[in-house]
Short mmCIF file of C-alpha atoms in Angstrom, two decimals:
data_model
loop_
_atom_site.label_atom_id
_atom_site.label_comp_id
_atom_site.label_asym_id
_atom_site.label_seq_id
_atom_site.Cartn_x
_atom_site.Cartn_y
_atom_site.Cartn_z
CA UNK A 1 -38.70 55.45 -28.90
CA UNK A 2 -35.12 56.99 -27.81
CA UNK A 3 -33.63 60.49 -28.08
CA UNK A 4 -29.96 60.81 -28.47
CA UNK A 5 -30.23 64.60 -28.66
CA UNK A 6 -27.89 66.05 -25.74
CA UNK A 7 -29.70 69.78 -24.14
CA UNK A 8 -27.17 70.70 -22.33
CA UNK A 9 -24.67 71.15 -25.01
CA UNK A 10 -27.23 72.89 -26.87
CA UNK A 11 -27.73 75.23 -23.25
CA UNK A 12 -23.74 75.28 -23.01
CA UNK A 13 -23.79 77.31 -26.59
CA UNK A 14 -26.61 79.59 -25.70
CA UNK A 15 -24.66 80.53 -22.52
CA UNK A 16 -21.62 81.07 -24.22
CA UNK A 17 -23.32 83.44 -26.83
CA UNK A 18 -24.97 85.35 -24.51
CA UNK A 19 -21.79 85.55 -22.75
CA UNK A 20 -19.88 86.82 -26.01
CA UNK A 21 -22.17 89.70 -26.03
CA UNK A 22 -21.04 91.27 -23.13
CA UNK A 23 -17.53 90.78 -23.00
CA UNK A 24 -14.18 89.26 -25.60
CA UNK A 25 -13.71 85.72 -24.69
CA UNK A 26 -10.09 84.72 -23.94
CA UNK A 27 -8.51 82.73 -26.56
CA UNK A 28 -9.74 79.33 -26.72
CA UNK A 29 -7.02 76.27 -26.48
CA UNK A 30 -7.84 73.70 -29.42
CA UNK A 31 -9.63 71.30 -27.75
CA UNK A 32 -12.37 73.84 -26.63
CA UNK A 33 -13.36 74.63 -30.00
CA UNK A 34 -14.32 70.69 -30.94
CA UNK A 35 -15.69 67.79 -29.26
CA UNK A 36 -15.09 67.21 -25.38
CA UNK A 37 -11.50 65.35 -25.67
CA UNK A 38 -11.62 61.69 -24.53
CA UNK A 39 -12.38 60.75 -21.05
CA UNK A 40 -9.28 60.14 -19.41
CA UNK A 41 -10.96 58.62 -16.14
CA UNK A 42 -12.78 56.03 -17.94
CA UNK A 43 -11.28 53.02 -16.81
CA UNK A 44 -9.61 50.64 -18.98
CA UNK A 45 -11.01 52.60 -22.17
CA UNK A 46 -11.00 51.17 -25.98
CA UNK A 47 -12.59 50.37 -28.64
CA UNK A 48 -15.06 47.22 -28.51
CA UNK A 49 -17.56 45.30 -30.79
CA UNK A 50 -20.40 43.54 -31.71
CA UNK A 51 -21.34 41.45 -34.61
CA UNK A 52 -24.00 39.94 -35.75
CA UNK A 53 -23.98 37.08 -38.74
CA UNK A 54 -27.36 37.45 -40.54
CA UNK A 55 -28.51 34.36 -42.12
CA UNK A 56 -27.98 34.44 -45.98
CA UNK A 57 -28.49 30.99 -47.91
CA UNK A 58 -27.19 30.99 -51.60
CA UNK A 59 -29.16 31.98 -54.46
CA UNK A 60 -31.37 34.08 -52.42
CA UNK A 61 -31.32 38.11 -51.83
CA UNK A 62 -29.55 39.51 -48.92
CA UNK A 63 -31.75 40.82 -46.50
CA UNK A 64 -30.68 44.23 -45.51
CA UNK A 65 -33.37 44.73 -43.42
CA UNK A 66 -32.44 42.65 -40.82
CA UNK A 67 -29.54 45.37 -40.45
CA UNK A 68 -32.27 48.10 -39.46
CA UNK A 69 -34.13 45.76 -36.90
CA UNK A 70 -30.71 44.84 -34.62
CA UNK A 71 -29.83 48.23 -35.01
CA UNK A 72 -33.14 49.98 -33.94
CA UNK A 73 -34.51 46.94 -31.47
CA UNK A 74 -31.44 45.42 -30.29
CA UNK A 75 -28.79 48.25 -30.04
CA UNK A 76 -31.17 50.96 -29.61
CA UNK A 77 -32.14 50.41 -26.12
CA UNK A 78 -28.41 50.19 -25.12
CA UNK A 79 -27.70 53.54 -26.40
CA UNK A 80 -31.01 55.06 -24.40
CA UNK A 81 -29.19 53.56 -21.48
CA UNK A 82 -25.37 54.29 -22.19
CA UNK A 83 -25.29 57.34 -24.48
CA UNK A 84 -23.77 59.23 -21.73
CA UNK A 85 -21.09 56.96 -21.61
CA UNK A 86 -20.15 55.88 -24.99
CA UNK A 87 -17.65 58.07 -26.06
CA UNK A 88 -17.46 56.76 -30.04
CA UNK A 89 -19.59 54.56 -31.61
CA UNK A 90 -20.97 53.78 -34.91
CA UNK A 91 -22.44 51.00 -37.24
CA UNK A 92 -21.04 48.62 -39.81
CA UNK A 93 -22.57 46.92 -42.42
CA UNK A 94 -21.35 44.24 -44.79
CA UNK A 95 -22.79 41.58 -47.25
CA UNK A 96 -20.18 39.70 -49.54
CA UNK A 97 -20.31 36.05 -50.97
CA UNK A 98 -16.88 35.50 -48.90
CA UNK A 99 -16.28 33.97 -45.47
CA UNK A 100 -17.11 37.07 -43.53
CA UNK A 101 -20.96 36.88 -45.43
CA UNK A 102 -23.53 39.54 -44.48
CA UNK A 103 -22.37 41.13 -41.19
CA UNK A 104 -23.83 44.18 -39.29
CA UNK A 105 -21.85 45.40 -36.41
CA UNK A 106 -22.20 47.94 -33.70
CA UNK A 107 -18.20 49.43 -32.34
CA UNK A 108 -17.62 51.72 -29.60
CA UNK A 109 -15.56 53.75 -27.65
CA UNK A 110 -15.82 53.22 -23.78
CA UNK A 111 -14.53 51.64 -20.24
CA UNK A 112 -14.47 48.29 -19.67
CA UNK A 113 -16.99 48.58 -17.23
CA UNK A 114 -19.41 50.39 -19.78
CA UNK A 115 -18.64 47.41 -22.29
CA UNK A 116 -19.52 44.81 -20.00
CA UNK A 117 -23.24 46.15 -19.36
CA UNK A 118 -22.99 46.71 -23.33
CA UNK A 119 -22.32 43.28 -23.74
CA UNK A 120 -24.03 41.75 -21.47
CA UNK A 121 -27.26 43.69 -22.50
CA UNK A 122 -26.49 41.76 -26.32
CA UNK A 123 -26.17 38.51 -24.97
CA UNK A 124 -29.29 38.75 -23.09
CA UNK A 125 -31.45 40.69 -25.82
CA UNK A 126 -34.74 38.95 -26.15
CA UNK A 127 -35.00 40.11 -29.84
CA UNK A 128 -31.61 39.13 -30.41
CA UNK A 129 -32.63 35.70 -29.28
CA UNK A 130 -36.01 35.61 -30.90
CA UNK A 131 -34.13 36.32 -34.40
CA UNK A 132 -31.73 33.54 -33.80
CA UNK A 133 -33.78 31.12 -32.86
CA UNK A 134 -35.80 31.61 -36.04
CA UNK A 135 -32.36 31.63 -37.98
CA UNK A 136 -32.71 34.81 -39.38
CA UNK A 137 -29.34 35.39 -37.85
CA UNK A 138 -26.42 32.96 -37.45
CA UNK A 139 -24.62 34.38 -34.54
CA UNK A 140 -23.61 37.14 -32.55
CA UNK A 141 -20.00 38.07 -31.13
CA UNK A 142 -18.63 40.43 -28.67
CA UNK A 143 -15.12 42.04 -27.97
CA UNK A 144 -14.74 40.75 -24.59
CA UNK A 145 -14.92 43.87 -21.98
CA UNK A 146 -11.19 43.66 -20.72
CA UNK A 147 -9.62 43.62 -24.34
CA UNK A 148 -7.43 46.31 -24.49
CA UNK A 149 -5.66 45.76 -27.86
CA UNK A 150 -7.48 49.09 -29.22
CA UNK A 151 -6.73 51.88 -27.07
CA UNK A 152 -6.11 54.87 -29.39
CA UNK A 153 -9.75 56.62 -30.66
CA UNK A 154 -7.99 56.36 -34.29
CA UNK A 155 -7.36 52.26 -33.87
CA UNK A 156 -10.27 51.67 -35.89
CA UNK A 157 -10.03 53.96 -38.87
CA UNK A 158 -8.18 53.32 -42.12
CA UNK A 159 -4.34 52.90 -41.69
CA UNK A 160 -4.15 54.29 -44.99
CA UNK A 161 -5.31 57.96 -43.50
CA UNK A 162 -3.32 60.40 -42.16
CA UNK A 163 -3.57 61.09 -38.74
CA UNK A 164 -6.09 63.84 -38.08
CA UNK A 165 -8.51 61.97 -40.21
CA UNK A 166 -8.29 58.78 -38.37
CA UNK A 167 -9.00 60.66 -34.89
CA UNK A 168 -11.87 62.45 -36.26
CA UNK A 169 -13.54 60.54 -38.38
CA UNK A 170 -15.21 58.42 -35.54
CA UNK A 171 -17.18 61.29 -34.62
CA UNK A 172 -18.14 61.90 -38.57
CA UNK A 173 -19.35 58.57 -38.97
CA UNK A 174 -20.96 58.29 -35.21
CA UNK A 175 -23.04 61.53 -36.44
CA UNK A 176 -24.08 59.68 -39.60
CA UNK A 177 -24.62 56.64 -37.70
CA UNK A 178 -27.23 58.81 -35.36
CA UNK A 179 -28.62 60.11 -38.29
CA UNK A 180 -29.32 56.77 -39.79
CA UNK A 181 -30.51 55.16 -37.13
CA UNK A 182 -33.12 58.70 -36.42
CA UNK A 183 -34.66 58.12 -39.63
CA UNK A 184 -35.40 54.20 -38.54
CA UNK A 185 -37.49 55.16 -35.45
CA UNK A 186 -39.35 57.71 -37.14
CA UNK A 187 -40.34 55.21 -39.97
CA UNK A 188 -41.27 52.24 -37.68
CA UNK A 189 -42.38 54.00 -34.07
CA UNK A 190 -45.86 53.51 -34.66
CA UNK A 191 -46.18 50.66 -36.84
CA UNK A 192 -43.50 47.97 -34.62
CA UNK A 193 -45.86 45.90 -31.92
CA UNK A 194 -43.61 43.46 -29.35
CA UNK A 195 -46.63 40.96 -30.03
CA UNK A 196 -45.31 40.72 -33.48
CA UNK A 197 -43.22 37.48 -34.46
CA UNK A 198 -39.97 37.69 -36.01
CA UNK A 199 -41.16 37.26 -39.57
CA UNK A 200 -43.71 40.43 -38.97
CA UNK A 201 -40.87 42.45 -37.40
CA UNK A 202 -38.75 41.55 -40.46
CA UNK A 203 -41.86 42.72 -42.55
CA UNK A 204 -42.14 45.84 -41.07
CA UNK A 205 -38.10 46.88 -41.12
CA UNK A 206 -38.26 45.49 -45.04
CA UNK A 207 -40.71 48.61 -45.72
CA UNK A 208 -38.17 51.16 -43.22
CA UNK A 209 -35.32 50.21 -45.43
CA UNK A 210 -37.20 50.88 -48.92
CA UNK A 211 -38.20 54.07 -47.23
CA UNK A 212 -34.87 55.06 -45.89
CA UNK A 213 -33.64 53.96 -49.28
CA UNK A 214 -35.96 56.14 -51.13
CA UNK A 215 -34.82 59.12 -48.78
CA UNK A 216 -31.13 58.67 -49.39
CA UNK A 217 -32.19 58.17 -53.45
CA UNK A 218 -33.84 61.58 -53.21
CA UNK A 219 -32.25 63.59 -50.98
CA UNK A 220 -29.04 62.63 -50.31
CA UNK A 221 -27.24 64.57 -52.81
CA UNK A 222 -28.16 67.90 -50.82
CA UNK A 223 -28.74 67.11 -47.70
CA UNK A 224 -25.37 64.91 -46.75
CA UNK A 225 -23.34 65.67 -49.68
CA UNK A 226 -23.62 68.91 -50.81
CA UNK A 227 -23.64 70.46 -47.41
CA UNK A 228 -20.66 68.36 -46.60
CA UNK A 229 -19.22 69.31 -49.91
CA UNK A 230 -20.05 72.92 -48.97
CA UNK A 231 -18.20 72.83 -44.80
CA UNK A 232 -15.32 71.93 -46.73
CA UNK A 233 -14.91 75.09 -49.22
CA UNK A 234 -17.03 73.60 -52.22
CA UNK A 235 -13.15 72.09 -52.99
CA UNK A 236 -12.97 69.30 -55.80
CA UNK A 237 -11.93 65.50 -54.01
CA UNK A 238 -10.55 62.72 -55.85
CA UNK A 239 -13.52 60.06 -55.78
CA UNK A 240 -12.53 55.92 -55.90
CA UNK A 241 -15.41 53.14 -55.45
#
């Protein structure tokens, strides 16, 4: 449905090894050897969100699901149309028996100007509408687009991390986030119709997330945590749940 793959940083790297071949490169500054540093002509830039209250009546199961269909049909099509411009972003997802109840939330990184398109493209979703007016979800809210309480790329993380890991870990998580959300649109690609109702739709993202589920289950171990384990020296962590 969408690629979020970006070619020309995969061109930029073949350009720069061929490069390195035929000549020693100058010393690098810091910011060279990461991420491209934050946009500093993006205007009126921060962090921004949107949340979505899924429906969740007592004494039944939470319905996860419903996380994978506004993040594949709803805030899918914003990042084919805004990837370029979205510095940060990742998802969120919650389900408690408290007053916050099951939540899933999309937050990013970009100018006001970016975030009201974002927004607006939320607000007018068709899906978006379709699943509230069947009351499979509550409500959905948006950061307004001038809010400007969040500036810093490290606003959002943990206050309890140091610094360095509260400016990086929004790219971490925005990888897994991609990642995630990859796995959803090769599941359901073929199999999701727009003739379908809401209650089909649902049906269809039910069987993604056992199959996602059964991925992670499996495969997880290796292919997330062992190879993360294994970028950062095979070193023991201290683990809390």
């Amino acid at each position: 449905m969408f690629s979020l793959v970006k070619r020309p940083f995969v061109a930029a790297l073949f350009i720069i090894f061929l490069v390195a071949g035929c000549q020693t490169l100058p010393e690098a500054k810091k910011q060279d050897l990461i991420f491209p540093q934050q946009d500093l002509s993006m205007t009126n830039p921060g962090w921004r969100s949107c949340s979505f209250r899924i429906n969740w009546p007592q004494e039944s199961d939470v319905r996860f699901e419903v996380d994978l269909l506004l993040a594949h049909q709803v805030i899918g099509p914003i990042l084919e149309e805004y990837s370029d411009s979205i510095y940060r972003w990742r998802f969120h997802r919650r389900a408690a028996r408290d007053n916050a109840g099951h939540q899933f939330s999309f937050i990013f990184y970009s100018g006001s100007d970016i975030a009201a398109g974002i927004i607006d493209a939320v607000n007018t979703s068709d899906v978006k509408r379709r699943l509230q007016n069947s009351s499979v979800i509550e409500s959905s809210t948006c950061i307004p687009a001038d809010d400007s309480q969040r500036l810093n790329i490290s606003d959002t993380s943990d206050n309890q991390w140091p610094e360095p890991i509260k400016r990086h870990w929004p790219t971490y998580i925005m990888g897994v986030s991609m990642t995630w959300l990859s796995l959803i649109d090769d599941i359901v690609a073929m199999s999701v119709d727009d003739d379908m109702n809401i209650e089909q739709m649902v049906d269809e993202y039910a069987s993604a997330e056992e199959q996602v589920t059964a991925l992670w289950s499996e495969y997880g171990q290796h292919a997330f945590l062992h190879h993360l384990n294994a970028v950062f020296g095979y070193e023991s962590l201290l683990i809390r749940y």
